[in-house]
């Protein structure tokens, strides 16, 4: 008798459970079906269904649309009879990370920036490095010549220069080093075009420095003393907090952590150099550092190349950074983006910044890949840095005190700014310009160059600091890949 009662109760429980679950399962199936068609869970399928329109649909920028920031509200688009993409009302970070970086109301989906698209828990960092190292070696060893464009400008009589200058921040004590670099840049490039040189220092240049530098070129030379307001540490920096963080950085092996002039230099090159009155007249600059080496003959105008091919930034070495110097840089940037998501470029190099497979420990400490363009060589358009997005972002960084409470370098700052606010197709790899700054080298496989083709660094243990393969995979446009 008791056995029958027990069986009966079990059947009753099963029946009651079925009554409750069947309607819930039905609702779930309906929601999933609708989500695939309307809410963006299946992003590639959704992109096929949604036409490229100005408005709410522009918030799906990161999956192929290239329209500018939207000006209409969702209601405007509904009134116009256009389809409105509904952002799913979910709170699961795993789901949100797979959705576009902007929500339908234009606010930031911060979870998008927490997940690298090709993250694979089953793949070891060593394997990823081996694959990337092979990709880089195969890529850099391809024989090349000049960029394959039909608008390269050659020197000629009465040649009209672009609005540009060769630029160097240098101390009087670095005279021999800058003369060596000048000699090479003049021989390889500038003796053919005669672009002006601009030298900057936070103190006055010596008579000897000026005399010898002028003798090293036939071009115009300008010597600039940096205004103190653009160089000195801001007065709001908390000295006690600064010293506490300096001690922490020194304990973690961060170089130059206790050198105020180095912090000043990083801040200056990150966001104030282009505001020097003398530089206001120029659009482009080529940064030249003391004791750097240049290996290749350059017979075309690199500034006109930038101008005529719609490029805003040029580099030739791509590296990971030491994360202990920038532990708060990414989070401080995310704070800015939550307030100003409109500044994000729909074709930004987001995945290059989010990559977390080759050196995952860097991402764990800094919050992003730390990949950056090594800025001791850069040919760039100062109008990008002077633009609203970069300027407001730099102001936010500066107000946080991170250039002194940590050791934020100009290279990671430039790279994050470019990766978020610039169209990645406007960033150019000057693969044909052989260059060395201890210890890293870019040496193309070209008859124009006198260096060891493919050489990157003398020590294999440091090869993993090369982020160029990730730029090829996640940052380089098809036009750029076909440039050489």
Tab-separated table of C-alpha atoms in Angstrom:
chain	number	residue	atom	x	y	z
A	1	UNK	CA	0.000	0.000	0.000
A	2	UNK	CA	2.779	2.427	0.943
A	3	UNK	CA	4.615	1.500	-2.256
A	4	UNK	CA	1.618	2.486	-4.396
A	5	UNK	CA	1.272	5.825	-2.586
A	6	UNK	CA	4.935	6.629	-3.163
A	7	UNK	CA	4.662	5.799	-6.884
A	8	UNK	CA	1.573	7.921	-7.162
A	9	UNK	CA	3.285	10.908	-5.636
A	10	UNK	CA	6.163	10.580	-8.075
A	11	UNK	CA	3.777	10.581	-11.011
A	12	UNK	CA	2.033	13.648	-9.591
A	13	UNK	CA	5.386	15.457	-9.307
A	14	UNK	CA	6.290	14.590	-12.885
A	15	UNK	CA	2.917	15.795	-14.179
A	16	UNK	CA	3.153	19.075	-12.235
A	17	UNK	CA	6.726	19.624	-13.449
A	18	UNK	CA	5.677	19.072	-17.057
A	19	UNK	CA	2.775	21.514	-16.684
A	20	UNK	CA	5.199	24.192	-15.475
A	21	UNK	CA	8.119	23.522	-17.842
A	22	UNK	CA	6.341	23.049	-21.187
A	23	UNK	CA	5.064	26.678	-21.388
A	24	UNK	CA	8.474	27.958	-20.269
A	25	UNK	CA	10.259	25.927	-22.929
A	26	UNK	CA	7.833	27.226	-25.533
A	27	UNK	CA	8.568	30.833	-24.506
A	28	UNK	CA	12.296	30.177	-24.604
A	29	UNK	CA	12.090	28.744	-28.132
A	30	UNK	CA	10.109	31.789	-29.276
A	31	UNK	CA	12.618	34.184	-27.721
A	32	UNK	CA	15.582	32.417	-29.293
A	33	UNK	CA	13.904	32.393	-32.690
A	34	UNK	CA	13.070	36.087	-32.458
A	35	UNK	CA	16.546	36.866	-31.157
A	36	UNK	CA	18.160	35.312	-34.206
A	37	UNK	CA	16.007	37.388	-36.509
A	38	UNK	CA	15.738	40.667	-34.660
A	39	UNK	CA	17.932	41.185	-31.637
A	40	UNK	CA	21.491	40.631	-32.734
A	41	UNK	CA	22.381	37.315	-31.087
A	42	UNK	CA	23.424	36.068	-34.496
A	43	UNK	CA	25.445	39.046	-35.670
A	44	UNK	CA	26.499	37.829	-39.160
A	45	UNK	CA	22.907	36.878	-40.055
A	46	UNK	CA	21.648	40.179	-38.672
A	47	UNK	CA	24.109	42.127	-40.771
A	48	UNK	CA	22.702	40.501	-43.903
A	49	UNK	CA	19.213	41.623	-42.958
A	50	UNK	CA	19.974	45.222	-41.938
A	51	UNK	CA	20.741	47.734	-44.710
A	52	UNK	CA	23.501	50.299	-44.237
A	53	UNK	CA	21.540	53.314	-43.064
A	54	UNK	CA	22.337	56.404	-41.041
A	55	UNK	CA	20.711	56.083	-37.649
A	56	UNK	CA	20.255	53.274	-35.177
A	57	UNK	CA	21.652	50.735	-37.622
A	58	UNK	CA	24.960	52.619	-37.482
A	59	UNK	CA	25.465	51.224	-34.013
A	60	UNK	CA	26.400	47.945	-35.667
A	61	UNK	CA	29.526	49.703	-36.913
A	62	UNK	CA	32.011	47.089	-35.772
A	63	UNK	CA	30.666	44.444	-38.156
A	64	UNK	CA	31.248	46.190	-41.413
A	65	UNK	CA	29.304	49.443	-41.726
A	66	UNK	CA	31.397	52.547	-42.248
A	67	UNK	CA	28.810	55.284	-41.766
A	68	UNK	CA	29.532	58.208	-39.476
A	69	UNK	CA	28.039	58.810	-36.048
A	70	UNK	CA	24.248	58.749	-36.068
A	71	UNK	CA	22.270	61.937	-35.599
A	72	UNK	CA	18.695	60.565	-35.560
A	73	UNK	CA	16.947	59.155	-32.534
A	74	UNK	CA	15.266	55.715	-32.705
A	75	UNK	CA	11.890	57.472	-32.896
A	76	UNK	CA	13.042	59.462	-35.945
A	77	UNK	CA	13.912	56.247	-37.752
A	78	UNK	CA	10.652	54.553	-36.849
A	79	UNK	CA	8.785	57.585	-38.186
A	80	UNK	CA	10.797	57.332	-41.402
A	81	UNK	CA	9.699	53.738	-41.836
A	82	UNK	CA	13.202	52.315	-41.400
A	83	UNK	CA	13.842	49.104	-39.434
A	84	UNK	CA	15.069	49.604	-35.875
A	85	UNK	CA	17.554	47.058	-34.540
A	86	UNK	CA	16.525	46.041	-31.029
A	87	UNK	CA	19.383	45.540	-28.582
A	88	UNK	CA	18.565	42.524	-26.409
A	89	UNK	CA	17.604	43.202	-22.817
A	90	UNK	CA	20.169	40.894	-21.227
A	91	UNK	CA	22.638	41.267	-18.389
A	92	UNK	CA	24.847	38.223	-18.980
A	93	UNK	CA	28.384	39.547	-19.699
A	94	UNK	CA	29.122	36.524	-21.916
A	95	UNK	CA	26.209	37.421	-24.205
A	96	UNK	CA	26.916	41.152	-24.099
A	97	UNK	CA	30.571	40.591	-25.045
A	98	UNK	CA	29.425	39.078	-28.365
A	99	UNK	CA	27.244	42.082	-29.218
A	100	UNK	CA	28.263	45.373	-30.893
A	101	UNK	CA	30.252	47.945	-28.930
A	102	UNK	CA	27.378	50.446	-28.944
A	103	UNK	CA	23.866	49.829	-27.741
A	104	UNK	CA	20.815	50.999	-29.689
A	105	UNK	CA	20.604	54.132	-27.531
A	106	UNK	CA	24.212	55.017	-28.374
A	107	UNK	CA	25.637	54.099	-24.969
A	108	UNK	CA	28.747	51.952	-24.590
A	109	UNK	CA	28.561	48.176	-24.341
A	110	UNK	CA	31.625	47.914	-22.097
A	111	UNK	CA	31.533	44.116	-22.193
A	112	UNK	CA	32.492	44.221	-25.879
A	113	UNK	CA	35.914	45.464	-24.760
A	114	UNK	CA	36.347	42.606	-22.294
A	115	UNK	CA	36.535	39.773	-24.837
A	116	UNK	CA	38.973	39.063	-27.660
A	117	UNK	CA	37.138	37.646	-30.658
A	118	UNK	CA	39.630	34.787	-31.171
A	119	UNK	CA	40.187	33.859	-27.534
A	120	UNK	CA	40.653	30.108	-27.132
A	121	UNK	CA	41.048	28.543	-23.678
A	122	UNK	CA	42.345	25.355	-25.264
A	123	UNK	CA	45.266	27.013	-27.033
A	124	UNK	CA	48.557	27.600	-25.237
A	125	UNK	CA	50.416	30.907	-25.450
A	126	UNK	CA	53.558	29.130	-26.667
A	127	UNK	CA	51.654	27.666	-29.627
A	128	UNK	CA	50.170	31.063	-30.486
A	129	UNK	CA	53.622	32.662	-30.358
A	130	UNK	CA	55.063	29.994	-32.661
A	131	UNK	CA	52.270	30.544	-35.188
A	132	UNK	CA	52.599	34.325	-35.021
A	133	UNK	CA	56.378	34.206	-35.254
A	134	UNK	CA	56.113	32.098	-38.420
A	135	UNK	CA	53.517	34.455	-39.877
A	136	UNK	CA	55.792	37.436	-39.189
A	137	UNK	CA	58.855	35.714	-40.643
A	138	UNK	CA	57.025	34.722	-43.828
A	139	UNK	CA	55.559	38.203	-44.172
A	140	UNK	CA	58.689	40.242	-43.517
A	141	UNK	CA	60.880	38.067	-45.767
A	142	UNK	CA	58.770	38.662	-48.870
A	143	UNK	CA	60.902	40.676	-51.330
A	144	UNK	CA	59.631	44.259	-51.581
A	145	UNK	CA	60.503	47.560	-53.185
A	146	UNK	CA	58.461	50.763	-52.825
A	147	UNK	CA	54.748	51.035	-52.007
A	148	UNK	CA	52.576	49.893	-54.920
A	149	UNK	CA	50.708	53.121	-55.518
A	150	UNK	CA	50.656	55.276	-58.627
A	151	UNK	CA	51.136	58.621	-56.880
A	152	UNK	CA	54.643	58.482	-55.385
A	153	UNK	CA	56.279	61.916	-55.618
A	154	UNK	CA	59.934	62.196	-56.704
A	155	UNK	CA	62.288	65.129	-56.102
A	156	UNK	CA	62.440	67.622	-58.939
A	157	UNK	CA	63.460	71.185	-59.647
A	158	UNK	CA	61.184	73.673	-57.860
A	159	UNK	CA	59.637	70.784	-55.918
A	160	UNK	CA	56.819	71.874	-53.595
A	161	UNK	CA	57.152	70.330	-50.153
A	162	UNK	CA	54.311	68.975	-48.074
A	163	UNK	CA	53.494	70.843	-44.869
A	164	UNK	CA	55.915	68.841	-42.736
A	165	UNK	CA	59.014	68.837	-40.555
A	166	UNK	CA	61.590	66.380	-39.256
A	167	UNK	CA	61.204	66.521	-35.467
A	168	UNK	CA	63.480	65.643	-32.573
A	169	UNK	CA	63.276	66.047	-28.802
A	170	UNK	CA	66.924	66.041	-27.785
A	171	UNK	CA	69.273	67.216	-25.025
A	172	UNK	CA	72.554	69.084	-25.483
A	173	UNK	CA	74.364	66.017	-24.140
A	174	UNK	CA	72.937	63.900	-26.992
A	175	UNK	CA	74.659	65.915	-29.725
A	176	UNK	CA	76.750	63.047	-31.098
A	177	UNK	CA	73.752	60.710	-31.135
A	178	UNK	CA	71.513	63.114	-33.032
A	179	UNK	CA	74.287	63.988	-35.510
A	180	UNK	CA	74.630	60.280	-36.301
A	181	UNK	CA	70.887	59.921	-36.882
A	182	UNK	CA	70.758	63.127	-38.950
A	183	UNK	CA	73.601	61.973	-41.186
A	184	UNK	CA	71.674	58.806	-42.061
A	185	UNK	CA	68.288	60.488	-42.568
A	186	UNK	CA	69.909	63.111	-44.771
A	187	UNK	CA	71.792	60.519	-46.840
A	188	UNK	CA	68.845	58.148	-47.240
A	189	UNK	CA	66.054	60.709	-47.691
A	190	UNK	CA	66.261	64.382	-46.856
A	191	UNK	CA	69.183	65.465	-49.034
A	192	UNK	CA	66.797	64.787	-51.955
A	193	UNK	CA	63.880	66.852	-50.593
A	194	UNK	CA	65.208	69.349	-47.998
A	195	UNK	CA	62.450	69.254	-45.402
A	196	UNK	CA	63.083	71.533	-42.401
A	197	UNK	CA	64.332	70.178	-39.079
A	198	UNK	CA	62.814	71.131	-35.718
A	199	UNK	CA	64.751	70.423	-32.519
A	200	UNK	CA	63.044	70.708	-29.128
A	201	UNK	CA	64.509	70.894	-25.631
A	202	UNK	CA	63.158	71.876	-22.209
A	203	UNK	CA	66.241	74.108	-21.795
A	204	UNK	CA	68.091	76.313	-24.283
A	205	UNK	CA	70.343	74.627	-26.818
A	206	UNK	CA	74.048	75.316	-26.497
A	207	UNK	CA	75.987	77.259	-29.117
A	208	UNK	CA	77.995	74.127	-29.957
A	209	UNK	CA	74.823	72.102	-30.462
A	210	UNK	CA	73.327	74.669	-32.822
A	211	UNK	CA	76.522	75.130	-34.825
A	212	UNK	CA	77.154	71.431	-35.418
A	213	UNK	CA	73.522	70.572	-36.178
A	214	UNK	CA	73.244	73.370	-38.747
A	215	UNK	CA	76.399	72.076	-40.432
A	216	UNK	CA	74.847	68.608	-40.802
A	217	UNK	CA	72.087	69.672	-43.224
A	218	UNK	CA	71.361	72.093	-46.046
A	219	UNK	CA	67.748	72.404	-44.870
A	220	UNK	CA	66.220	74.979	-42.538
A	221	UNK	CA	66.809	74.277	-38.847
A	222	UNK	CA	64.678	75.502	-35.953
A	223	UNK	CA	65.602	75.295	-32.258
A	224	UNK	CA	62.672	75.411	-29.852
A	225	UNK	CA	62.656	75.762	-26.081
A	226	UNK	CA	59.529	73.985	-24.859
A	227	UNK	CA	57.142	76.239	-22.898
A	228	UNK	CA	57.128	75.190	-19.236
A	229	UNK	CA	53.339	74.766	-19.189
A	230	UNK	CA	53.665	72.055	-21.856
A	231	UNK	CA	56.554	70.279	-20.142
A	232	UNK	CA	56.374	70.567	-16.368
A	233	UNK	CA	54.444	68.244	-14.059
A	234	UNK	CA	50.911	69.584	-13.368
A	235	UNK	CA	50.498	71.244	-9.959
A	236	UNK	CA	47.585	68.984	-8.964
A	237	UNK	CA	49.760	65.862	-8.715
A	238	UNK	CA	49.683	64.504	-5.135
A	239	UNK	CA	53.368	64.157	-4.174
A	240	UNK	CA	52.765	61.555	-1.464
A	241	UNK	CA	50.669	59.372	-3.769
A	242	UNK	CA	53.208	59.847	-6.547
A	243	UNK	CA	56.086	58.680	-4.342
A	244	UNK	CA	54.082	55.699	-3.077
A	245	UNK	CA	53.453	54.594	-6.648
A	246	UNK	CA	57.052	55.228	-7.689
A	247	UNK	CA	58.211	52.878	-4.929
A	248	UNK	CA	55.726	50.261	-6.137
A	249	UNK	CA	56.878	50.590	-9.759
A	250	UNK	CA	60.537	50.325	-8.775
A	251	UNK	CA	59.725	47.162	-6.843
A	252	UNK	CA	58.110	45.801	-10.029
A	253	UNK	CA	61.113	46.680	-12.184
A	254	UNK	CA	59.565	49.600	-14.117
A	255	UNK	CA	62.382	51.560	-15.771
A	256	UNK	CA	62.709	55.331	-15.237
A	257	UNK	CA	59.908	55.198	-12.640
A	258	UNK	CA	61.740	57.683	-10.398
A	259	UNK	CA	62.958	59.994	-13.195
A	260	UNK	CA	60.623	62.994	-13.382
A	261	UNK	CA	62.069	64.202	-16.686
A	262	UNK	CA	61.134	60.861	-18.267
A	263	UNK	CA	57.548	61.186	-17.036
A	264	UNK	CA	57.529	64.745	-18.418
A	265	UNK	CA	58.766	63.476	-21.785
A	266	UNK	CA	56.100	60.748	-21.953
A	267	UNK	CA	53.333	63.219	-21.147
A	268	UNK	CA	54.752	65.794	-23.586
A	269	UNK	CA	54.923	63.391	-26.528
A	270	UNK	CA	51.529	61.912	-25.602
A	271	UNK	CA	49.530	65.062	-25.763
A	272	UNK	CA	51.172	68.500	-25.720
A	273	UNK	CA	54.013	68.585	-28.275
A	274	UNK	CA	51.717	69.382	-31.203
A	275	UNK	CA	50.524	72.507	-29.363
A	276	UNK	CA	53.955	74.161	-29.398
A	277	UNK	CA	53.450	77.483	-31.243
A	278	UNK	CA	56.197	76.717	-33.782
A	279	UNK	CA	54.596	73.375	-34.702
A	280	UNK	CA	51.179	74.920	-35.309
A	281	UNK	CA	52.296	75.746	-38.856
A	282	UNK	CA	52.935	72.063	-39.679
A	283	UNK	CA	50.601	69.165	-40.412
A	284	UNK	CA	53.025	66.217	-40.637
A	285	UNK	CA	56.155	65.257	-38.710
A	286	UNK	CA	58.774	62.516	-38.834
A	287	UNK	CA	60.147	61.784	-35.381
A	288	UNK	CA	63.903	61.214	-35.261
A	289	UNK	CA	65.690	60.026	-32.103
A	290	UNK	CA	69.410	60.131	-31.208
A	291	UNK	CA	71.450	56.978	-31.904
A	292	UNK	CA	68.877	55.444	-34.231
A	293	UNK	CA	69.850	53.763	-37.493
A	294	UNK	CA	68.292	53.939	-40.972
A	295	UNK	CA	69.176	51.295	-43.544
A	296	UNK	CA	67.218	51.945	-46.760
A	297	UNK	CA	67.312	54.473	-49.585
A	298	UNK	CA	64.007	56.358	-49.747
A	299	UNK	CA	63.516	57.956	-53.153
A	300	UNK	CA	59.902	59.099	-52.757
A	301	UNK	CA	58.379	61.777	-50.542
A	302	UNK	CA	57.040	59.997	-47.447
A	303	UNK	CA	55.005	63.049	-46.413
A	304	UNK	CA	53.339	63.320	-49.821
A	305	UNK	CA	52.681	59.571	-49.595
A	306	UNK	CA	50.796	60.154	-46.337
A	307	UNK	CA	48.929	63.106	-47.800
A	308	UNK	CA	47.989	61.570	-51.152
A	309	UNK	CA	46.985	58.164	-49.764
A	310	UNK	CA	44.874	59.387	-46.841
A	311	UNK	CA	47.189	58.126	-44.108
A	312	UNK	CA	47.342	59.683	-40.663
A	313	UNK	CA	49.979	57.559	-38.941
A	314	UNK	CA	52.997	55.549	-40.053
A	315	UNK	CA	55.123	53.114	-38.024
A	316	UNK	CA	57.591	50.285	-38.613
A	317	UNK	CA	57.913	48.396	-35.291
A	318	UNK	CA	54.955	46.925	-33.377
A	319	UNK	CA	55.507	45.684	-29.800
A	320	UNK	CA	53.936	44.566	-26.548
A	321	UNK	CA	54.526	46.845	-23.557
A	322	UNK	CA	55.549	46.209	-19.957
A	323	UNK	CA	52.153	46.055	-18.219
A	324	UNK	CA	53.387	47.155	-14.780
A	325	UNK	CA	53.856	50.720	-16.069
A	326	UNK	CA	50.281	51.043	-17.371
A	327	UNK	CA	48.030	49.049	-15.026
A	328	UNK	CA	45.335	51.750	-14.983
A	329	UNK	CA	45.622	53.203	-18.504
A	330	UNK	CA	42.985	50.940	-20.089
A	331	UNK	CA	40.482	51.288	-17.229
A	332	UNK	CA	40.903	55.066	-17.300
A	333	UNK	CA	40.237	54.943	-21.042
A	334	UNK	CA	37.094	52.847	-20.507
A	335	UNK	CA	35.832	55.489	-18.068
A	336	UNK	CA	36.193	58.069	-20.830
A	337	UNK	CA	34.461	55.870	-23.411
A	338	UNK	CA	31.488	55.288	-21.121
A	339	UNK	CA	30.999	59.058	-21.062
A	340	UNK	CA	31.881	59.666	-24.725
A	341	UNK	CA	31.164	56.535	-26.810
A	342	UNK	CA	30.486	58.669	-29.887
A	343	UNK	CA	34.227	59.140	-30.429
A	344	UNK	CA	34.863	55.461	-31.189
A	345	UNK	CA	35.729	54.877	-34.827
A	346	UNK	CA	33.568	52.185	-36.470
A	347	UNK	CA	36.664	50.794	-38.192
A	348	UNK	CA	38.992	50.970	-35.215
A	349	UNK	CA	41.671	48.379	-34.496
A	350	UNK	CA	39.737	47.033	-31.511
A	351	UNK	CA	40.805	43.394	-31.736
A	352	UNK	CA	44.488	44.347	-31.960
A	353	UNK	CA	44.015	46.081	-28.607
A	354	UNK	CA	41.969	43.222	-27.124
A	355	UNK	CA	44.207	40.312	-28.232
A	356	UNK	CA	45.045	38.117	-25.229
A	357	UNK	CA	46.629	34.918	-26.570
A	358	UNK	CA	50.344	35.516	-27.270
A	359	UNK	CA	51.186	37.198	-23.943
A	360	UNK	CA	48.079	36.638	-21.785
A	361	UNK	CA	49.796	37.807	-18.600
A	362	UNK	CA	50.048	41.322	-20.048
A	363	UNK	CA	46.308	41.439	-20.642
A	364	UNK	CA	45.683	40.156	-17.119
A	365	UNK	CA	47.729	42.986	-15.589
A	366	UNK	CA	46.964	45.900	-17.928
A	367	UNK	CA	43.452	44.932	-19.081
A	368	UNK	CA	44.354	44.940	-22.787
A	369	UNK	CA	46.996	43.501	-25.097
A	370	UNK	CA	49.501	46.368	-24.531
A	371	UNK	CA	50.337	46.208	-28.268
A	372	UNK	CA	51.640	49.522	-29.542
A	373	UNK	CA	53.581	51.218	-32.318
A	374	UNK	CA	57.131	51.960	-31.155
A	375	UNK	CA	56.883	55.711	-31.306
A	376	UNK	CA	60.579	56.607	-31.489
A	377	UNK	CA	59.933	56.204	-35.218
A	378	UNK	CA	56.667	57.647	-36.413
A	379	UNK	CA	55.527	59.688	-39.397
A	380	UNK	CA	52.194	61.192	-38.519
A	381	UNK	CA	49.522	63.807	-39.072
A	382	UNK	CA	49.341	66.131	-36.064
A	383	UNK	CA	45.768	67.019	-36.973
A	384	UNK	CA	44.683	63.595	-35.720
A	385	UNK	CA	46.124	64.364	-32.290
A	386	UNK	CA	44.697	67.879	-32.410
A	387	UNK	CA	41.226	66.493	-33.182
A	388	UNK	CA	38.370	66.540	-30.694
A	389	UNK	CA	38.327	62.818	-29.844
A	390	UNK	CA	42.036	62.472	-29.062
A	391	UNK	CA	42.258	65.873	-27.343
A	392	UNK	CA	39.361	65.231	-24.967
A	393	UNK	CA	40.616	61.726	-24.220
A	394	UNK	CA	44.133	63.002	-23.472
A	395	UNK	CA	42.665	65.653	-21.182
A	396	UNK	CA	40.844	62.882	-19.296
A	397	UNK	CA	44.070	60.860	-19.001
A	398	UNK	CA	46.036	63.890	-17.887
A	399	UNK	CA	43.499	64.835	-15.217
A	400	UNK	CA	43.745	61.322	-13.773
A	401	UNK	CA	47.430	61.879	-12.961
A	402	UNK	CA	48.441	58.581	-14.547
A	403	UNK	CA	51.495	60.007	-16.301
A	404	UNK	CA	53.033	60.455	-12.828
A	405	UNK	CA	51.207	57.972	-10.580
A	406	UNK	CA	52.204	55.367	-13.163
A	407	UNK	CA	54.644	55.641	-16.077
A	408	UNK	CA	52.314	55.908	-19.039
A	409	UNK	CA	54.442	56.114	-22.169
A	410	UNK	CA	53.634	58.049	-25.322
A	411	UNK	CA	53.776	54.815	-27.351
A	412	UNK	CA	50.868	53.043	-25.586
A	413	UNK	CA	48.919	56.303	-25.428
A	414	UNK	CA	49.337	56.955	-29.164
A	415	UNK	CA	48.454	53.326	-29.924
A	416	UNK	CA	45.262	53.234	-27.849
A	417	UNK	CA	44.176	56.594	-29.246
A	418	UNK	CA	44.757	55.443	-32.814
A	419	UNK	CA	43.239	52.011	-32.220
A	420	UNK	CA	40.014	53.472	-30.819
A	421	UNK	CA	39.522	56.807	-32.591
A	422	UNK	CA	41.122	56.378	-36.027
A	423	UNK	CA	40.112	54.283	-39.021
A	424	UNK	CA	42.691	51.494	-39.067
A	425	UNK	CA	42.964	51.751	-42.864
A	426	UNK	CA	44.655	55.142	-42.315
A	427	UNK	CA	47.494	53.571	-40.312
A	428	UNK	CA	50.459	52.607	-42.500
A	429	UNK	CA	53.256	50.109	-41.912
A	430	UNK	CA	56.394	51.699	-43.423
A	431	UNK	CA	57.710	48.252	-44.165
A	432	UNK	CA	60.207	49.610	-46.690
A	433	UNK	CA	61.996	51.872	-44.193
A	434	UNK	CA	64.713	49.881	-42.438
A	435	UNK	CA	65.172	51.137	-38.888
A	436	UNK	CA	66.882	50.244	-35.623
A	437	UNK	CA	66.437	51.539	-32.101
A	438	UNK	CA	68.166	49.349	-29.549
A	439	UNK	CA	67.278	46.488	-29.315
A	440	UNK	CA	64.604	46.209	-32.047
A	441	UNK	CA	64.949	46.347	-35.830
A	442	UNK	CA	62.753	46.500	-38.898
A	443	UNK	CA	64.715	45.273	-41.898
A	444	UNK	CA	62.814	44.557	-45.123
A	445	UNK	CA	63.950	42.131	-47.786
A	446	UNK	CA	64.818	44.857	-50.269
A	447	UNK	CA	67.706	45.703	-52.569
A	448	UNK	CA	67.422	49.278	-51.287
A	449	UNK	CA	68.534	48.276	-47.777
A	450	UNK	CA	71.870	47.433	-46.139
A	451	UNK	CA	70.765	45.340	-43.159
A	452	UNK	CA	70.032	41.714	-42.283
A	453	UNK	CA	66.599	41.040	-43.785
A	454	UNK	CA	64.017	39.876	-41.274
A	455	UNK	CA	66.097	40.638	-38.196
A	456	UNK	CA	63.932	41.777	-35.282
A	457	UNK	CA	65.899	41.378	-32.056
A	458	UNK	CA	69.226	39.695	-31.119
A	459	UNK	CA	67.710	37.391	-28.492
A	460	UNK	CA	65.105	34.726	-29.222
A	461	UNK	CA	63.655	35.044	-25.715
A	462	UNK	CA	62.483	38.564	-26.617
A	463	UNK	CA	60.856	37.564	-29.928
A	464	UNK	CA	57.503	37.124	-28.168
A	465	UNK	CA	57.395	40.908	-27.620
A	466	UNK	CA	56.754	41.316	-31.360
A	467	UNK	CA	53.085	42.194	-31.965
A	468	UNK	CA	53.401	42.715	-35.721
A	469	UNK	CA	51.680	39.428	-36.624
A	470	UNK	CA	48.625	40.513	-34.669
A	471	UNK	CA	48.574	43.809	-36.558
A	472	UNK	CA	48.653	41.877	-39.838
A	473	UNK	CA	45.726	39.735	-38.656
A	474	UNK	CA	43.574	42.295	-36.833
A	475	UNK	CA	44.703	45.776	-37.818
A	476	UNK	CA	45.949	45.785	-41.388
A	477	UNK	CA	43.462	46.601	-44.140
A	478	UNK	CA	43.448	44.695	-47.431
A	479	UNK	CA	44.816	47.749	-49.240
A	480	UNK	CA	47.688	47.855	-46.764
A	481	UNK	CA	48.394	44.146	-47.225
A	482	UNK	CA	48.645	44.712	-50.965
A	483	UNK	CA	50.788	47.852	-50.591
A	484	UNK	CA	54.109	46.042	-51.201
